[in-house]
Coordinates of C-alpha atoms and ligand atoms in Angstrom, one line a residue:
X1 CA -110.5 72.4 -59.7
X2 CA -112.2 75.1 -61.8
X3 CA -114.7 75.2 -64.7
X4 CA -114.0 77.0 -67.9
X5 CA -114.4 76.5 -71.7
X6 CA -113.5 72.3 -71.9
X7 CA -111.6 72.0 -74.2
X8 CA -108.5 73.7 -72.2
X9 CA -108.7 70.6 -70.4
X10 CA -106.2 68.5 -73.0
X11 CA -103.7 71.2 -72.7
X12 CA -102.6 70.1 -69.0
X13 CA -101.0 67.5 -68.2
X14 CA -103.0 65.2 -65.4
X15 CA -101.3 65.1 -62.2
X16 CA -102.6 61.4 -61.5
X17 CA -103.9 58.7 -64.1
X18 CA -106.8 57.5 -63.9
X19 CA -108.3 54.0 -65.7
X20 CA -112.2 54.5 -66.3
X21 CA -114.0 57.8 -67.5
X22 CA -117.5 57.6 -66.8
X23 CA -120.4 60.3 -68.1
X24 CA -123.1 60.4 -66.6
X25 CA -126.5 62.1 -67.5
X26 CA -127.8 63.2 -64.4
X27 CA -126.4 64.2 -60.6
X28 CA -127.9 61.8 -59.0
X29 CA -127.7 58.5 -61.4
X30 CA -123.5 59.6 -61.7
X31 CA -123.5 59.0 -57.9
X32 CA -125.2 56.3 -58.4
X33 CA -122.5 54.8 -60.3
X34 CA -120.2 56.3 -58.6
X35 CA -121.1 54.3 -55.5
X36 CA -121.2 50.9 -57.1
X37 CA -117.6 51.4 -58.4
X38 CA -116.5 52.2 -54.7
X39 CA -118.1 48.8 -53.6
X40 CA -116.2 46.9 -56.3
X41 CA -113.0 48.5 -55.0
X42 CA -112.9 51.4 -57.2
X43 CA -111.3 55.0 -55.8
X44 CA -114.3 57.4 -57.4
X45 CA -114.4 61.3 -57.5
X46 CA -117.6 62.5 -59.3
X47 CA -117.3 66.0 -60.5
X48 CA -120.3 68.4 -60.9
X49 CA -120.2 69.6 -64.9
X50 CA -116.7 68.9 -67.0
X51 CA -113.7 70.4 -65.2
X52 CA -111.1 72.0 -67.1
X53 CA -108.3 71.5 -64.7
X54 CA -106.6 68.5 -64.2
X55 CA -107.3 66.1 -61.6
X56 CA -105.7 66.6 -58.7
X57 CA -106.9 63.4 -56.9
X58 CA -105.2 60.3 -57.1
X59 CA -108.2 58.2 -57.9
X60 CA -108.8 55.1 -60.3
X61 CA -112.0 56.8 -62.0
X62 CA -114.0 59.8 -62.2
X63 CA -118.0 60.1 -63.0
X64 CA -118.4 63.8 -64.9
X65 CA -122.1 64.4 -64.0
X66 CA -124.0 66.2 -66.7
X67 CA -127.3 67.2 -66.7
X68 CA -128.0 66.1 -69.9
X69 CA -130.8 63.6 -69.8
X70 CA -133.8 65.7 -71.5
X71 CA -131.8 68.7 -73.4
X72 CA -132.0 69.1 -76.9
X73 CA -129.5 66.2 -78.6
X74 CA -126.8 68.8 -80.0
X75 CA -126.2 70.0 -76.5
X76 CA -125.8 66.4 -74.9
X77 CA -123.5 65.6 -77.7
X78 CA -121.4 68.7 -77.0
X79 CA -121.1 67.8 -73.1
X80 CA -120.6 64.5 -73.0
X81 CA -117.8 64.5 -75.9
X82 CA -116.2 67.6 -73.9
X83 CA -116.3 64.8 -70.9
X84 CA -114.8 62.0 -73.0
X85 CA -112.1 65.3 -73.9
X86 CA -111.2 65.6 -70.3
X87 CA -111.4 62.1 -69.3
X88 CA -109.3 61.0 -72.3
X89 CA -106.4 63.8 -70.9
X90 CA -106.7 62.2 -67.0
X91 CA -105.7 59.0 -68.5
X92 CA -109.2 56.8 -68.6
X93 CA -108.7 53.8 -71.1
X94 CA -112.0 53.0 -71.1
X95 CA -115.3 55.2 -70.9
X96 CA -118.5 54.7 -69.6
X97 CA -121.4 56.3 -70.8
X98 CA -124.1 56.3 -67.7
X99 CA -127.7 56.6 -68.7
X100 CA -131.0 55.5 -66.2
X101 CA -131.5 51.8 -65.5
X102 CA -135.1 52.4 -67.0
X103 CA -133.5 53.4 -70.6
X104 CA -135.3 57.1 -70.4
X105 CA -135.1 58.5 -73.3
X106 CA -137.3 60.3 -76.3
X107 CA -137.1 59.2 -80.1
X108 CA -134.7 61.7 -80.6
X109 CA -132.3 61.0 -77.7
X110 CA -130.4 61.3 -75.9
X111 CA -129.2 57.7 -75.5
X112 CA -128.2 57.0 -78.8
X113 CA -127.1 60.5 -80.2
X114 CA -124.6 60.5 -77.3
X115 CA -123.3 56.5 -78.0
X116 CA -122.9 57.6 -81.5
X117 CA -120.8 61.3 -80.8
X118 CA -118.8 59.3 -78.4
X119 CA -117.7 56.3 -80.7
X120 CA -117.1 58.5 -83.0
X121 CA -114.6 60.4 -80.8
X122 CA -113.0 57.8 -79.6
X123 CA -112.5 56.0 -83.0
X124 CA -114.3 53.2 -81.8
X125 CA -116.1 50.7 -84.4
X126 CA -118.6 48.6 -81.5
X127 CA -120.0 49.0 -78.0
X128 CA -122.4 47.6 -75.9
X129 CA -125.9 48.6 -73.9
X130 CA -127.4 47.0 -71.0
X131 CA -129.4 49.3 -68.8
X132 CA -129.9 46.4 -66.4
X133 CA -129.7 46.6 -62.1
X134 CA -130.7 43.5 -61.0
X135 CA -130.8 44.5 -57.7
X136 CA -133.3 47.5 -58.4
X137 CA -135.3 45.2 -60.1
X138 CA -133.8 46.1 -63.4
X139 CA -133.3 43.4 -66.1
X140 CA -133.0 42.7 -69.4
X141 CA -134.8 39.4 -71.4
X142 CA -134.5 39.0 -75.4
X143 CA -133.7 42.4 -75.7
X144 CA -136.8 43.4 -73.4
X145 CA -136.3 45.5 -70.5
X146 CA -138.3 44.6 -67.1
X147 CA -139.3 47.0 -63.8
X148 CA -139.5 44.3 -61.3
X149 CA -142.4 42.4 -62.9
X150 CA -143.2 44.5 -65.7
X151 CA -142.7 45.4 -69.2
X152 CA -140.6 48.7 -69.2
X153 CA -143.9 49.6 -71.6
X154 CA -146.7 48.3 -68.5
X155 CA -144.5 50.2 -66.0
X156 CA -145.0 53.8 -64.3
X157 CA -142.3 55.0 -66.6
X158 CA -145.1 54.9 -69.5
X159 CA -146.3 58.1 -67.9
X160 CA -142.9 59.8 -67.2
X161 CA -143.6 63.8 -67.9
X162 CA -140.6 64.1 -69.6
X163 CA -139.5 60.3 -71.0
X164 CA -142.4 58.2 -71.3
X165 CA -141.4 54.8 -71.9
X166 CA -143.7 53.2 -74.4
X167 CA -142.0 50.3 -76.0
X168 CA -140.0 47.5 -73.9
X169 CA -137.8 46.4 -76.9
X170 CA -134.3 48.0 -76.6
X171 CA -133.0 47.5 -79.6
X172 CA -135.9 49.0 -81.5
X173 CA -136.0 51.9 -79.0
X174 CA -131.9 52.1 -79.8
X175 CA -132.3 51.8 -83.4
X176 CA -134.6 54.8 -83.8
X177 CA -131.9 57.1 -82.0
X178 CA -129.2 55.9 -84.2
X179 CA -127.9 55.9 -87.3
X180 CA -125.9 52.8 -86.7
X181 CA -126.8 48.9 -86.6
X182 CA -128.3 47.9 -83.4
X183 CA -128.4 44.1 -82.5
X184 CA -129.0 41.8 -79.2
X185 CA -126.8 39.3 -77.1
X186 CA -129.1 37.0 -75.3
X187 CA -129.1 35.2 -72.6
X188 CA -128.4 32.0 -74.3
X189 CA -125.0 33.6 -75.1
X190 CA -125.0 35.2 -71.7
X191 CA -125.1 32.5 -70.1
X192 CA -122.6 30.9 -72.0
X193 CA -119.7 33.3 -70.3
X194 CA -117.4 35.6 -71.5
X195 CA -115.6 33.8 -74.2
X196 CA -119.2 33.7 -75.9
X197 CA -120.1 36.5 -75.6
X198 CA -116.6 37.6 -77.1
X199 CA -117.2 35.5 -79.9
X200 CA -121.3 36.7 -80.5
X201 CA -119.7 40.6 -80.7
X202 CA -117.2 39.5 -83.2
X203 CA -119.8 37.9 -85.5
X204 CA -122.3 40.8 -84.7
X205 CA -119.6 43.7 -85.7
X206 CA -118.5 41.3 -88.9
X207 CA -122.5 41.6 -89.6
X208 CA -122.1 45.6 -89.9
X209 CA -123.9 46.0 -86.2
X210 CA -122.2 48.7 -84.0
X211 CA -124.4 48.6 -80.8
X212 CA -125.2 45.2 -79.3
X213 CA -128.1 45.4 -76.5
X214 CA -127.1 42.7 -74.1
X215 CA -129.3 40.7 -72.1
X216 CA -129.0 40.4 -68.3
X217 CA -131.8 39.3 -65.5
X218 CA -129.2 38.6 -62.4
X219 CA -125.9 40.3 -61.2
X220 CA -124.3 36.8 -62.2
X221 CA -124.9 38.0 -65.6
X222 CA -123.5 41.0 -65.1
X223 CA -120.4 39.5 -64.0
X224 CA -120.1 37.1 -66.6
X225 CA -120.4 40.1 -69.1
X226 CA -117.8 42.3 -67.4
X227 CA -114.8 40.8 -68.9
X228 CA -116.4 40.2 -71.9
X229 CA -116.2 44.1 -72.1
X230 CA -112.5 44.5 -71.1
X231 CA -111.2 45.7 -74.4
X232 CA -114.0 47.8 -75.7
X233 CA -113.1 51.6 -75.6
X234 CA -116.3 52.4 -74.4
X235 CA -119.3 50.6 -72.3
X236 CA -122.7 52.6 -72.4
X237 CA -124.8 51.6 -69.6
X238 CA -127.3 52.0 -66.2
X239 CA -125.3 52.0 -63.2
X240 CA -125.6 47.6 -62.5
X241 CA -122.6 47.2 -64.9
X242 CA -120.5 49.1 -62.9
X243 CA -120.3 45.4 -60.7
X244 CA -118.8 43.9 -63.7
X245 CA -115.4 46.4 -64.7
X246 CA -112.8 47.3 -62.2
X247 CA -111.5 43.4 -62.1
X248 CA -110.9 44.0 -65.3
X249 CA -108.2 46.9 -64.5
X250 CA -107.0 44.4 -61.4
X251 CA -109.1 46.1 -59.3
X252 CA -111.2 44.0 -56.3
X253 CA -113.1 45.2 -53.2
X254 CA -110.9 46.9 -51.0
X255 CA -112.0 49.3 -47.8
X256 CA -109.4 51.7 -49.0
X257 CA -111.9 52.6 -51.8
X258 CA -114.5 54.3 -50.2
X259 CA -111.7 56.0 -47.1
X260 CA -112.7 59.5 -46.8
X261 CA -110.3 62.3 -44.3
X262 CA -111.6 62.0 -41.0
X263 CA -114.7 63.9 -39.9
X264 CA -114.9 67.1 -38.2
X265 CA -116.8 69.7 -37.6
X266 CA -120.6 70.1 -36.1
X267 CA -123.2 68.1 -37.7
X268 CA -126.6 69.8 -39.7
X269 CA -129.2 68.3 -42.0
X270 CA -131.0 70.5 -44.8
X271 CA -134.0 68.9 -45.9
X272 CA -136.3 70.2 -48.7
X273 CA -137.4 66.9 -49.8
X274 CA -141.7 66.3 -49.4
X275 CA -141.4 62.2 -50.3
X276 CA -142.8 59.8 -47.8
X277 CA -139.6 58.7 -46.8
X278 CA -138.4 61.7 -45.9
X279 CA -141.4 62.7 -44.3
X280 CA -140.5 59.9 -42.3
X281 CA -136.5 60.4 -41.7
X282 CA -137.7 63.9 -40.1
X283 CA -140.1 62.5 -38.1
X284 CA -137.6 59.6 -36.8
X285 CA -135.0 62.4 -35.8
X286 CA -137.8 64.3 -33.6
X287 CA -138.6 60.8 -31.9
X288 CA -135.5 60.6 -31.1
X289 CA -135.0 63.9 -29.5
X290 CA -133.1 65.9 -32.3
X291 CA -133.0 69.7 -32.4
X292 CA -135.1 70.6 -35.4
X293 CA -136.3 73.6 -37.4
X294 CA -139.2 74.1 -39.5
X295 CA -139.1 76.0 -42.4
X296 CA -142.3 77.8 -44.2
X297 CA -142.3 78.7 -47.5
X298 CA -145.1 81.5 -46.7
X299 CA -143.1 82.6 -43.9
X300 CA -140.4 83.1 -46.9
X301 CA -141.9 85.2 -49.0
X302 CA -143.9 87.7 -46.6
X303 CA -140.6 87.6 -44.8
X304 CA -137.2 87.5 -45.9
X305 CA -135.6 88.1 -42.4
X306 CA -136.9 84.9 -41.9
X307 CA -134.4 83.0 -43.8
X308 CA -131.7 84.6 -41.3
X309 CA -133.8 83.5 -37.8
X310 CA -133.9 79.7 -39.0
X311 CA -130.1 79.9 -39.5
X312 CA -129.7 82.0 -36.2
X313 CA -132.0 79.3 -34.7
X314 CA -129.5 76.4 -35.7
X315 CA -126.2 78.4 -35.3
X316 CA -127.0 78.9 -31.4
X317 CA -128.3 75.2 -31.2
X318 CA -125.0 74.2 -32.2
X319 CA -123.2 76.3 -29.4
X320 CA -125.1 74.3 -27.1
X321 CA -122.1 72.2 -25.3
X322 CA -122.4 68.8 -26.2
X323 CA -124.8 69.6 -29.2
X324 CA -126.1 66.9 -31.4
X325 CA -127.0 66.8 -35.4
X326 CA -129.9 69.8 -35.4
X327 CA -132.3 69.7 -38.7
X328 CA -133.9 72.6 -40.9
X329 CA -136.1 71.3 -43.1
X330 CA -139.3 72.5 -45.2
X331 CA -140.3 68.5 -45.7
X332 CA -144.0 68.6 -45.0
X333 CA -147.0 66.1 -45.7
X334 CA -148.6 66.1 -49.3
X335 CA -151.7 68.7 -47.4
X336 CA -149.9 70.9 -46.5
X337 CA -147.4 71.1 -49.9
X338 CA -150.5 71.4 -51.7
X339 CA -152.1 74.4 -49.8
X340 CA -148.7 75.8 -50.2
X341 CA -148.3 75.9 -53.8
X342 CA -152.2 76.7 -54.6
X343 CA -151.6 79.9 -52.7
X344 CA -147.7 80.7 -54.7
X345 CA -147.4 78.2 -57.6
X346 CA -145.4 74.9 -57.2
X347 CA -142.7 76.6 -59.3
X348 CA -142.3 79.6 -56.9
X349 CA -142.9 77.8 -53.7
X350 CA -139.9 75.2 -54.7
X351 CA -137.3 78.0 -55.8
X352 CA -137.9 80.0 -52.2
X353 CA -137.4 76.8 -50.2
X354 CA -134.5 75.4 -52.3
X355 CA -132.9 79.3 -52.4
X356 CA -133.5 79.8 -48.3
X357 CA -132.2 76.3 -47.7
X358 CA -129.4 76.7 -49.8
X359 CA -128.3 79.7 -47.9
X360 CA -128.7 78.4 -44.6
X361 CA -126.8 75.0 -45.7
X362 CA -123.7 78.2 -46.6
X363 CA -124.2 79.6 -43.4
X364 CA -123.8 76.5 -41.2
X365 CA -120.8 75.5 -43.1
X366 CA -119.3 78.8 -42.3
X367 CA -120.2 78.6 -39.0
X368 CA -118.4 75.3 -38.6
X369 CA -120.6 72.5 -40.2
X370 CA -118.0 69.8 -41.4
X371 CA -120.8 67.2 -41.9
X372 CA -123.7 67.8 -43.6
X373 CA -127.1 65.8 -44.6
X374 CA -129.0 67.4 -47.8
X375 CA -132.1 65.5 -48.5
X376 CA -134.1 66.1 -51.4
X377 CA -132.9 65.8 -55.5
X378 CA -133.7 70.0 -56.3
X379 CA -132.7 70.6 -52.7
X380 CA -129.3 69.2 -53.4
X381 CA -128.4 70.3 -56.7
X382 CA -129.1 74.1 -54.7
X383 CA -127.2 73.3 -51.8
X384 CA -124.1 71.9 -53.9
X385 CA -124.4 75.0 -56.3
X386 CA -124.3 77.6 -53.3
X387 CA -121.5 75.7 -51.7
X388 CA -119.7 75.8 -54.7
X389 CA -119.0 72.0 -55.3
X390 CA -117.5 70.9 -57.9
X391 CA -115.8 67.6 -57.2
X392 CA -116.7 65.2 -54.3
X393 CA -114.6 62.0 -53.2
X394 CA -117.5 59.1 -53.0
X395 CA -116.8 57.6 -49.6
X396 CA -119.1 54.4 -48.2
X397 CA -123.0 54.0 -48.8
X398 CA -125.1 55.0 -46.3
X399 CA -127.8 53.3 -48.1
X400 CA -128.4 51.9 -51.8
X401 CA -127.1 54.5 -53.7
X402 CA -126.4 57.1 -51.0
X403 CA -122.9 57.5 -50.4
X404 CA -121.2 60.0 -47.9
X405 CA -118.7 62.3 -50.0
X406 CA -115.8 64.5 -48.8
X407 CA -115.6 68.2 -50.5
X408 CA -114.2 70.9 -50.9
X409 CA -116.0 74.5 -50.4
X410 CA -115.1 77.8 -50.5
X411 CA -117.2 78.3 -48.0
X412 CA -115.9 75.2 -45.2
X413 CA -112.0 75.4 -44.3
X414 CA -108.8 74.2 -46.0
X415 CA -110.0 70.4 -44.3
X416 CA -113.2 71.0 -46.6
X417 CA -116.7 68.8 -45.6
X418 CA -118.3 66.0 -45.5
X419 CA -121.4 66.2 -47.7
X420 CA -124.4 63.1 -48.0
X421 CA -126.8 64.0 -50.9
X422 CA -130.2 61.9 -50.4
X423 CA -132.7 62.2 -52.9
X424 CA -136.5 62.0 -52.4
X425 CA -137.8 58.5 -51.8
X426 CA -133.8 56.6 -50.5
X427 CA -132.9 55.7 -46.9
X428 CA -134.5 53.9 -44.3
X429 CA -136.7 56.0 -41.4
X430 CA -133.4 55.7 -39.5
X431 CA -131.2 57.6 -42.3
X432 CA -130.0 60.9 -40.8
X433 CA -128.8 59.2 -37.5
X434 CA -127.7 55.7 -39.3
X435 CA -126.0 58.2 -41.7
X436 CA -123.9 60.0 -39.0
X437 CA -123.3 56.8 -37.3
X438 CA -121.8 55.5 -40.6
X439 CA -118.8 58.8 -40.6
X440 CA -118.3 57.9 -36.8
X441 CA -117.5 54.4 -37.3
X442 CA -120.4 53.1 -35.2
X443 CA -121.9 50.7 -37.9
Ligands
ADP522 P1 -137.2 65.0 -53.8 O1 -135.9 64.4 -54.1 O2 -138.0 64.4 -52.7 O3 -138.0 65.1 -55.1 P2 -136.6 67.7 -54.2 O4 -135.7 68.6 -53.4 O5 -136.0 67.3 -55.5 O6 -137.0 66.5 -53.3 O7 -137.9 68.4 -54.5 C1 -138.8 69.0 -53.5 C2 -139.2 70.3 -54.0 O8 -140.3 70.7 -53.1 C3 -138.1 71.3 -53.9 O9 -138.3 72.2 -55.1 C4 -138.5 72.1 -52.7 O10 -138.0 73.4 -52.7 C5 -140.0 72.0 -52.6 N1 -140.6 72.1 -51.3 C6 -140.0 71.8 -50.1 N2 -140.8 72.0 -49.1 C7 -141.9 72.5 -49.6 C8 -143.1 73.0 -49.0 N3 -143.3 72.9 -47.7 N4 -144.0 73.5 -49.8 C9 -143.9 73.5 -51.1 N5 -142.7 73.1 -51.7 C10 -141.8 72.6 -51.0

């Protein structure tokens, strides 16, 4: 698959068909999604950016992952309809538009500039949005969206840097990103099944309301919505919906949807992440006797030879003859980050570590990595670049919302590699070994 201008996607004809088109706004919230679809049976490729080749996959739905959260409105328009372009030309007959379960947005966008452009492409007169995950805690109640406990407006999200969430109301924090009507399904309706809820959108669109905010506190919910949704052209949603669509398509949970190609190769973790939980994954895989490397982003910078001794280190670990997993990884304790980036600025100290890691995770996948842990959000979005990724075949969850994927690299073989990408705060302390465990059919 390769990436050019998007619109040369329509001219090819798709070699398999596929039935749901999702866009997604950022890398890790369109695996995510991706994931959920693979437990509800779904056979899910995510691709990195819009693709102008045709799939080659046979697959029953793709998540285009943008980066398209906080960038000006006019440019998330542009990407996401170039998506809906591609997706349309695969074959999707419905589209999913995948934003965070916490709504994140600004006034200006880029929820509902995006749910507008996209309509309007696909010449669709109503759709639906219900950022609700139950099962992250996620829920929707008249219209007002909860984190756990709290008001979306009480939560930490009030503080985001770059999305603070001020006002819990959806369909008054819709309503001043759109042009069109916004109105609400409740849970009174909700709870009343699908036929109800068929009948509340009818009466809603014959009102002059476009976008209906939907209420929904429980997964129950969610399923009861799901077929409700079967013939709109396009769902806009967090990832919890996902549980709700492939029965519509005759789709139920199968193991074949998350069968990746056999593992091979030797076994490396990258980790740039600094969370607690990764803090403790690293310090779990010393207790239990892995080979380990640590990284300094000092080291970097006085030293770029250094860069080349932490991938020498690793490469000969991996000779060793019965060699396990071995780590690299800058992770350190919240001290330690901090001295770091008083003495070169957090902007430069992240950039060294996430270009040195990303060049050792090239190096061990030429020197025969097949299966390879990348923990940390930055760290991953590096790693996938320098590898050049840019499709991955969503395989089974190693934890909520942590799937292992099988890629393709010009940098691995023909057989391509297994890749898990774990962002900052996911997994248990156990990950990286309960992770390879997972590919070698242990759990
Ligand atoms: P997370 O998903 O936990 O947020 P990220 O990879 O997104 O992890 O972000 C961690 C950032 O911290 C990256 O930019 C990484 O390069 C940087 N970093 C990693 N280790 C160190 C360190 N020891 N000192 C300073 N910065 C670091």
């Amino acid at each position: 698959m390769t990436f050019a201008e998007p619109e040369s996607g329509r001219a090819v004809e798709p070699e398999s068909r596929i039935v749901l088109g999702c866009i997604a706004d950022d890398f890790t919230g369109a695996t995510d999604l991706a994931s959920n679809l693979v437990r509800e049976g779904m056979r899910v490729v995510q691709t990195i950016g819009v693709p102008t080749e045709p799939l080659s996959l046979d697959v029953d739905a793709v998540v285009v992952a943008l980066k398209s959260r906080t960038i000006p409105p006019a440019e998330a328009v542009a990407q996401s309809v170039a998506a809906a372009r591609w997706l349309k030309a695969q074959g999707a007959r419905q589209f999913y538009f995948k934003y965070c379960s916490t709504f994140d947005s600004t006034p200006a966008g880029n929820i509902g500039p995006v749910a507008d452009a996209l309509m309007t492409e696909l010449d669709t007169r109503f759709t639906v949005a219900c950022p609700a995950f139950p099962e992250n805690g996620r829920s929707v109640f008249k219209g007002h969206l909860f984190v756990g406990d709290a008001l979306l407006q009480d939560s930490g999200m009030r503080d985001h840097p770059l999305t603070p969430m001020t006002d819990s109301n959806l369909v008054r924090v819709l309503q001043a990103q759109t042009h069109r009507k916004v109105g609400l399904i409740d849970h009174t309706v909700v709870a009343q099944g699908a036929t109800a809820i068929m009948a509340r959108m009818g009466s809603l669109m014959a009102s002059g309301i476009s976008i209906a905010v939907l209420d929904a506190t429980t997964d129950d919910d969610l399923r009861r919505i799901g077929p409700a949704l079967k013939d709109l052209d396009l769902v806009t949603a967090g990832s919890g919906m996902a549980i709700g669509l492939p029965r519509n398509f005759g789709i139920a949970p199968r193991d074949v949807a998350g069968r990746l190609p056999a593992p091979r190769g030797r076994r490396a973790i990258v980790s740039g992440s600094c969370s607690l939980a990764t803090n403790a994954q690293v310090a779990d895989f010393q207790a239990r006797g892995g080979a380990a490397y640590a990284v300094d982003p000092l080291e970097f910078q006085e030293d770029p030879g250094s860069v080349d001794a932490a991938l020498r280190w690793a490469a000969d670990a991996l000779q060793a003859p019965n060699a396990g997993p071995v780590l690299v990884y800058a992770t350190a304790p919240p001290e330690a980050v901090k001295a770091v980036q008083a003495r070169l600025g957090p902007a430069q100290a992240g950039q060294l570590v996430e270009h040195a890691l990303s060049r050792i995770a090239v190096g061990l996948v030429e020197r025969g990595v097949g299966q390879l842990i990348v923990a940390g959000g930055e760290t991953s979005g590096a790693c996938v670049q320098a590898l050049g990724i840019r499709q991955m075949r969503i395989g089974p969850q190693i934890a909520p919302g942590v799937p292992w994927c099988h890629a393709q690299s010009p940098h691995a073989g023909s057989e391509g590699l297994h890749v898990t990408l774990k962002s900052g705060n996911f997994g248990a302390a156990d990950f990286f070994s309960s992770a390879f465990d997972l590919l070698d059919g242990k759990e």
